[in-house]
Short mmCIF file of N, CA and C in Angstrom, two decimals:
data_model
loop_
_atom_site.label_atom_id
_atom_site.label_comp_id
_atom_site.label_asym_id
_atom_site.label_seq_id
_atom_site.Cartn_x
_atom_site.Cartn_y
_atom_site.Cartn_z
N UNK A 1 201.21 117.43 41.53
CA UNK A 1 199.87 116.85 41.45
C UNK A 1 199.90 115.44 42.02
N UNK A 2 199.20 115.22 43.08
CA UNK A 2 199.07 113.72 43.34
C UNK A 2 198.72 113.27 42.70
N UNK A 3 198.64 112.07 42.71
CA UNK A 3 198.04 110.59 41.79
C UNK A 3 196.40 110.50 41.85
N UNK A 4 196.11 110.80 42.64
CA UNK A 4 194.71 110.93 42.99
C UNK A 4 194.06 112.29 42.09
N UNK A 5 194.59 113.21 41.86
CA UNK A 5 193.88 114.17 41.25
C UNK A 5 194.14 113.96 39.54
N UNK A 6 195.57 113.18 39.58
CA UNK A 6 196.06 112.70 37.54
C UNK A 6 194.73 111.62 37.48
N UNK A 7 194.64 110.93 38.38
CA UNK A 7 193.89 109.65 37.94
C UNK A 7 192.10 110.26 37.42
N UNK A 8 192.03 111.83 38.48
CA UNK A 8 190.44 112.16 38.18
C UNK A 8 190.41 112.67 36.78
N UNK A 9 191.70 113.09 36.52
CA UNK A 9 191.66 114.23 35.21
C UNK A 9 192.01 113.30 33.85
N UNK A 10 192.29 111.82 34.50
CA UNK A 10 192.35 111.01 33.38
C UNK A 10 190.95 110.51 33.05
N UNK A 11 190.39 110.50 34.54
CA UNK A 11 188.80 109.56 33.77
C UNK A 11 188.10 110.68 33.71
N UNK A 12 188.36 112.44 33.13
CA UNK A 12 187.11 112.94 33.35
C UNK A 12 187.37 112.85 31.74
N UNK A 13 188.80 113.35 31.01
CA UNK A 13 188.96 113.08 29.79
C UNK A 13 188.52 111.69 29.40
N UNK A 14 188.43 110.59 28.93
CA UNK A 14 188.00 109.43 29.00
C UNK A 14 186.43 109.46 29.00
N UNK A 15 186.12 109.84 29.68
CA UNK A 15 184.51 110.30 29.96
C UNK A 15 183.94 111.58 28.89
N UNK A 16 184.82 112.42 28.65
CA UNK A 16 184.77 113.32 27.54
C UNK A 16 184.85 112.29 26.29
N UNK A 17 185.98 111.85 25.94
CA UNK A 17 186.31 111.21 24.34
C UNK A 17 185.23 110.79 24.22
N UNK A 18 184.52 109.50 24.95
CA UNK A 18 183.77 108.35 24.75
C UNK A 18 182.29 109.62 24.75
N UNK A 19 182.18 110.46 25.41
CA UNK A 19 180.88 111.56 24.39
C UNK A 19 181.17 112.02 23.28
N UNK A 20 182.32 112.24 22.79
CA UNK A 20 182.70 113.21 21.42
C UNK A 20 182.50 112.12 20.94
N UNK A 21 183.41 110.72 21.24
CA UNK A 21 183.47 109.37 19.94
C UNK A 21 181.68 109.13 20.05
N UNK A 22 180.96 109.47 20.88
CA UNK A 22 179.17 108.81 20.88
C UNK A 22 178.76 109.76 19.75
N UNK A 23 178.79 111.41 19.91
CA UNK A 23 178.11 111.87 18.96
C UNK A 23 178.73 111.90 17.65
N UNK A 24 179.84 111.87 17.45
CA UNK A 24 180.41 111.14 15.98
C UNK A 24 179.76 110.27 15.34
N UNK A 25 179.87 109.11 15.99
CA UNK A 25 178.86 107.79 15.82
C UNK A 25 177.48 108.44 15.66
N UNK A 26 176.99 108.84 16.23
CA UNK A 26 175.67 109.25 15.98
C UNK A 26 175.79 110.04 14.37
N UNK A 27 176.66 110.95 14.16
CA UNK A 27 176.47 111.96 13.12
C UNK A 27 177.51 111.18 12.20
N UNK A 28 177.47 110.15 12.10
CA UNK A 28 178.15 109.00 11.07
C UNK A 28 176.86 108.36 10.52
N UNK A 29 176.26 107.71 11.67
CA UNK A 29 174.63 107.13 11.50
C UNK A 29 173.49 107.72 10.88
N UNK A 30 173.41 109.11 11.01
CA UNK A 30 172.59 110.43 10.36
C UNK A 30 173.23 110.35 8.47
N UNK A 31 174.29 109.98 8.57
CA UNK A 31 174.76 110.60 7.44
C UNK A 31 174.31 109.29 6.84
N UNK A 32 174.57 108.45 7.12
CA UNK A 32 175.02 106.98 6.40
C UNK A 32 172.98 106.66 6.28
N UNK A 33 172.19 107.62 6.63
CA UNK A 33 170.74 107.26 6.68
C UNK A 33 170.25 108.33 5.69
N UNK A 34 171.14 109.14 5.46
CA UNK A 34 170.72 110.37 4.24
C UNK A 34 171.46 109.80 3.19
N UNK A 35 172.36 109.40 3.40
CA UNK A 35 173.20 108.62 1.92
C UNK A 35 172.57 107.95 1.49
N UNK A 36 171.74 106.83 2.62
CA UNK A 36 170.69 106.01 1.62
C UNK A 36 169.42 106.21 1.38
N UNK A 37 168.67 107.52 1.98
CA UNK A 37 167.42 108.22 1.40
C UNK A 37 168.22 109.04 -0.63
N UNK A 38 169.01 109.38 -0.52
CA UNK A 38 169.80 110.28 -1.67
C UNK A 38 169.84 109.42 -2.87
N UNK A 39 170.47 108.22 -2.34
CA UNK A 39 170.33 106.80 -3.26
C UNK A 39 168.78 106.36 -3.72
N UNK A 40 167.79 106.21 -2.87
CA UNK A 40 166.62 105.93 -3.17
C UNK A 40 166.55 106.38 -4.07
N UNK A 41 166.20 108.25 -3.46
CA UNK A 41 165.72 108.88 -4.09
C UNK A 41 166.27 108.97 -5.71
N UNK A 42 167.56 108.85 -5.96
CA UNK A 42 168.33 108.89 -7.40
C UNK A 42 168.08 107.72 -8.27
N UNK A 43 167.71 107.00 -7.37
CA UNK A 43 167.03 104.97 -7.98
C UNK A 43 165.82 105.65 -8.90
N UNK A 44 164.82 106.38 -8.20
CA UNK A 44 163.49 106.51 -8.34
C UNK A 44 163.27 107.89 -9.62
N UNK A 45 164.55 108.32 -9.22
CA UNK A 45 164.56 109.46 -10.45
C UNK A 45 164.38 108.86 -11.67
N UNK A 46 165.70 108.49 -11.71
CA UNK A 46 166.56 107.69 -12.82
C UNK A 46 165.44 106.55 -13.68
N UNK A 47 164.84 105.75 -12.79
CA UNK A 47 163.37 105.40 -13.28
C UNK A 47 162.50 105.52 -13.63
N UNK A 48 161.88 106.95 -13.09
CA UNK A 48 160.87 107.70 -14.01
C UNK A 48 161.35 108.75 -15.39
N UNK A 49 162.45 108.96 -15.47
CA UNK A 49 163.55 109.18 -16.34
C UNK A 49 163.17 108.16 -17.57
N UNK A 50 163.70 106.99 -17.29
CA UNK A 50 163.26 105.89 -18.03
C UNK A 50 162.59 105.57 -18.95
N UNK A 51 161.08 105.71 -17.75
CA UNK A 51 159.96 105.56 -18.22
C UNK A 51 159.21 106.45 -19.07
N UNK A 52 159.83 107.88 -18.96
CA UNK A 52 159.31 108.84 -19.76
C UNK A 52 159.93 108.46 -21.10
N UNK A 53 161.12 108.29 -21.13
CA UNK A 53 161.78 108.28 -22.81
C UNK A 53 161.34 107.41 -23.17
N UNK A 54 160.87 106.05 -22.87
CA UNK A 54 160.14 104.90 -22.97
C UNK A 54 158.73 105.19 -24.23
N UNK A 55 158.31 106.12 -23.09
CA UNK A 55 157.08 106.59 -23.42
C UNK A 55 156.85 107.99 -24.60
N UNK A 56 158.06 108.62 -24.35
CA UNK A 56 158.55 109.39 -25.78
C UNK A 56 158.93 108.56 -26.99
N UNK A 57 159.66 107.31 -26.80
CA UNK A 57 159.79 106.94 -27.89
C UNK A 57 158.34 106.30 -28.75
N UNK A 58 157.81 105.90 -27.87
CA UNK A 58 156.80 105.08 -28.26
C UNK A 58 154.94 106.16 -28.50
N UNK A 59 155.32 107.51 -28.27
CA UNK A 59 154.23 108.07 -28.33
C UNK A 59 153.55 107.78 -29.97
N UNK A 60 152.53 108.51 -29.77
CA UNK A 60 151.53 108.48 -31.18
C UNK A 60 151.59 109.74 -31.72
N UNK A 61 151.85 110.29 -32.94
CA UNK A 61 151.78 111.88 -33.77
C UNK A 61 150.07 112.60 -33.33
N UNK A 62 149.58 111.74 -33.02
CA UNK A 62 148.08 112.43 -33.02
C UNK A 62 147.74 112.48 -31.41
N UNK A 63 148.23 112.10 -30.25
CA UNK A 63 148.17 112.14 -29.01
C UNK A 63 148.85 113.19 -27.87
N UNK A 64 148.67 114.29 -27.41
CA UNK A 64 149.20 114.97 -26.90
C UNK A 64 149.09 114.92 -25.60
N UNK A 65 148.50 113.91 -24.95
CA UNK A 65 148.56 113.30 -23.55
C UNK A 65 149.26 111.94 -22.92
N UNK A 66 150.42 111.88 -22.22
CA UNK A 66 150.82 111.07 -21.45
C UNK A 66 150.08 110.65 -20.02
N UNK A 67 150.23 109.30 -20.04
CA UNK A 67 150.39 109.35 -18.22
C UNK A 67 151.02 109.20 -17.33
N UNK A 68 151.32 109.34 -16.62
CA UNK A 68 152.79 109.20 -15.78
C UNK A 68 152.91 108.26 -14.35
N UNK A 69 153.43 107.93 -14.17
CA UNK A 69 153.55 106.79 -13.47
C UNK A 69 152.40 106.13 -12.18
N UNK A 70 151.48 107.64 -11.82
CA UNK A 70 150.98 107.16 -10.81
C UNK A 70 149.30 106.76 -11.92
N UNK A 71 149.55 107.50 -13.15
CA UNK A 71 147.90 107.04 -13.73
C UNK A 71 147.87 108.39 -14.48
N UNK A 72 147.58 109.34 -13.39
CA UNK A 72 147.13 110.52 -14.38
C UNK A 72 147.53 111.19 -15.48
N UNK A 73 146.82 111.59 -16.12
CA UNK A 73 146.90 112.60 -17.38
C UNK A 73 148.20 113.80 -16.97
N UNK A 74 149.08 113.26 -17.86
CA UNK A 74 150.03 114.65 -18.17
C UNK A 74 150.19 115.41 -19.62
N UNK A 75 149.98 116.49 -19.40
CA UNK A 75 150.43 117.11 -21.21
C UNK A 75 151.86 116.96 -21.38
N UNK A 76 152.14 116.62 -22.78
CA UNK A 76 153.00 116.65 -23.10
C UNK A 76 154.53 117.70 -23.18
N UNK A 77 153.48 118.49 -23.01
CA UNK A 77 154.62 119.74 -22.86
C UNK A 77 154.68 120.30 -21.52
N UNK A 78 154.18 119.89 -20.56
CA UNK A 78 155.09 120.09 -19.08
C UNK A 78 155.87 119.66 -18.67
N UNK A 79 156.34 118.95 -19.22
CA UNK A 79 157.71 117.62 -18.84
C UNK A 79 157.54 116.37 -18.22
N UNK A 80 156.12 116.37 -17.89
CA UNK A 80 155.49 115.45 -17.22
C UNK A 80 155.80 114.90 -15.40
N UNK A 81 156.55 116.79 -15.14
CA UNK A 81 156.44 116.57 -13.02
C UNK A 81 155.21 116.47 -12.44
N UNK A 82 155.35 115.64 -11.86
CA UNK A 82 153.94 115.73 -11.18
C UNK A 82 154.28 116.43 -9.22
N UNK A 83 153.65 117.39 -9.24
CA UNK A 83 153.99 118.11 -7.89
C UNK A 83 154.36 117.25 -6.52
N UNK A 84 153.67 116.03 -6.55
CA UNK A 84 153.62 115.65 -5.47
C UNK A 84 154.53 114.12 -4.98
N UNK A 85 155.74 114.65 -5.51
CA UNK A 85 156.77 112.74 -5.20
C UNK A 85 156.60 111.93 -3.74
N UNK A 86 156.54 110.63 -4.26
CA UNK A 86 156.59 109.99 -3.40
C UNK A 86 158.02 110.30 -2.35
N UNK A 87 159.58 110.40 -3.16
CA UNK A 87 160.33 110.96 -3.01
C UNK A 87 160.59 111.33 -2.11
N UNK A 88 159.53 113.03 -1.97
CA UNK A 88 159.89 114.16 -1.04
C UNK A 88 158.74 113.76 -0.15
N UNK A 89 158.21 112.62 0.08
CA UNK A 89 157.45 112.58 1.35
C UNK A 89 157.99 112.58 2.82
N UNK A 90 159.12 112.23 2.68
CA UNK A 90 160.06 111.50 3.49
C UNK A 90 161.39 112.81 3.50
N UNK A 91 161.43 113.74 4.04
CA UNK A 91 161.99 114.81 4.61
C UNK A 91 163.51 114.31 5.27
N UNK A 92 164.64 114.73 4.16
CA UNK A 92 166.01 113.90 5.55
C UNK A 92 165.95 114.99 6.89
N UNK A 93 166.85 114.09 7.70
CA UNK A 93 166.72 115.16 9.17
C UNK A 93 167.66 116.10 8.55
N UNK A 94 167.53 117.40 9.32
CA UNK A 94 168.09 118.44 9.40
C UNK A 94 169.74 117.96 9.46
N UNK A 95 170.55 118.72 9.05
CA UNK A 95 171.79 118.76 9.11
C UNK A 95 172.22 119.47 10.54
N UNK A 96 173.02 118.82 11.41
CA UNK A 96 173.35 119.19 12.27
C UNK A 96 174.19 120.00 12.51
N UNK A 97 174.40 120.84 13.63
CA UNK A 97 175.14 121.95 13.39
C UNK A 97 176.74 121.75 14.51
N UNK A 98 177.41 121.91 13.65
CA UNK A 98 179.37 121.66 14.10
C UNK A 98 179.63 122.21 15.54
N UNK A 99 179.42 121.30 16.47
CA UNK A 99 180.10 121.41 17.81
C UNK A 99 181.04 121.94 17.54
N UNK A 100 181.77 123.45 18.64
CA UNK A 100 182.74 123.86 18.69
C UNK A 100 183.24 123.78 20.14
N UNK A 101 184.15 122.46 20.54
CA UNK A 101 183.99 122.03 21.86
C UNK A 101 185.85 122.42 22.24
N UNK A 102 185.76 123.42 23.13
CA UNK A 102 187.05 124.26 24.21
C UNK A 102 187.86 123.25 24.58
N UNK A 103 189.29 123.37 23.71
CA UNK A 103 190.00 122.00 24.46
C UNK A 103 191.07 122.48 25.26
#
């Protein structure tokens, strides 16, 4: 092999790594942006968590209605979910799917 054809097959590898090391980085960045939607989201649990036992401790024997964080009326005996979290407004991206790249 001449030198001329080692030197192409060195920069085509080189030119390969630095795409595999880009989408790594990228699917490091994806992750490290769902780690901190996961966190939010467990902040915000853990808080309305809180606020319910808060509000269990402190209920009245004669009251069978709570309200729950955004205002409205919850019965007491639904657990007090309300269908619609701020939470799940915010969708993480899709999980990407595992390059299987021919070496």
């Amino acid at each position: 092999a001449s030198r001329a054809q080692i030197l192409d097959k060195a920069t085509e590898y080189i030119q390969y790594m630095r795409r595999k090391n880009h989408t790594h980085q990228q699917d490091i960045d994806d992750l490290k942006r769902q780690n901190a939607l996961l966190e939010q989201q467990v902040r915000a649990l853990e808080k309305v968590k809180g606020s319910a036992q808060l509000q269990a401790s402190y209920s009245s024997s004669d009251s069978s209605l709570y309200t729950n964080p955004k205002g409205s009326a919850v019965s007491a005996f639904d657990g007090g979910s309300d269908s619609s979290s701020e939470s799940e407004a915010e969708e993480p991206p899709n999980r990407k799917k595992l390059r299987v790249e021919a070496s």
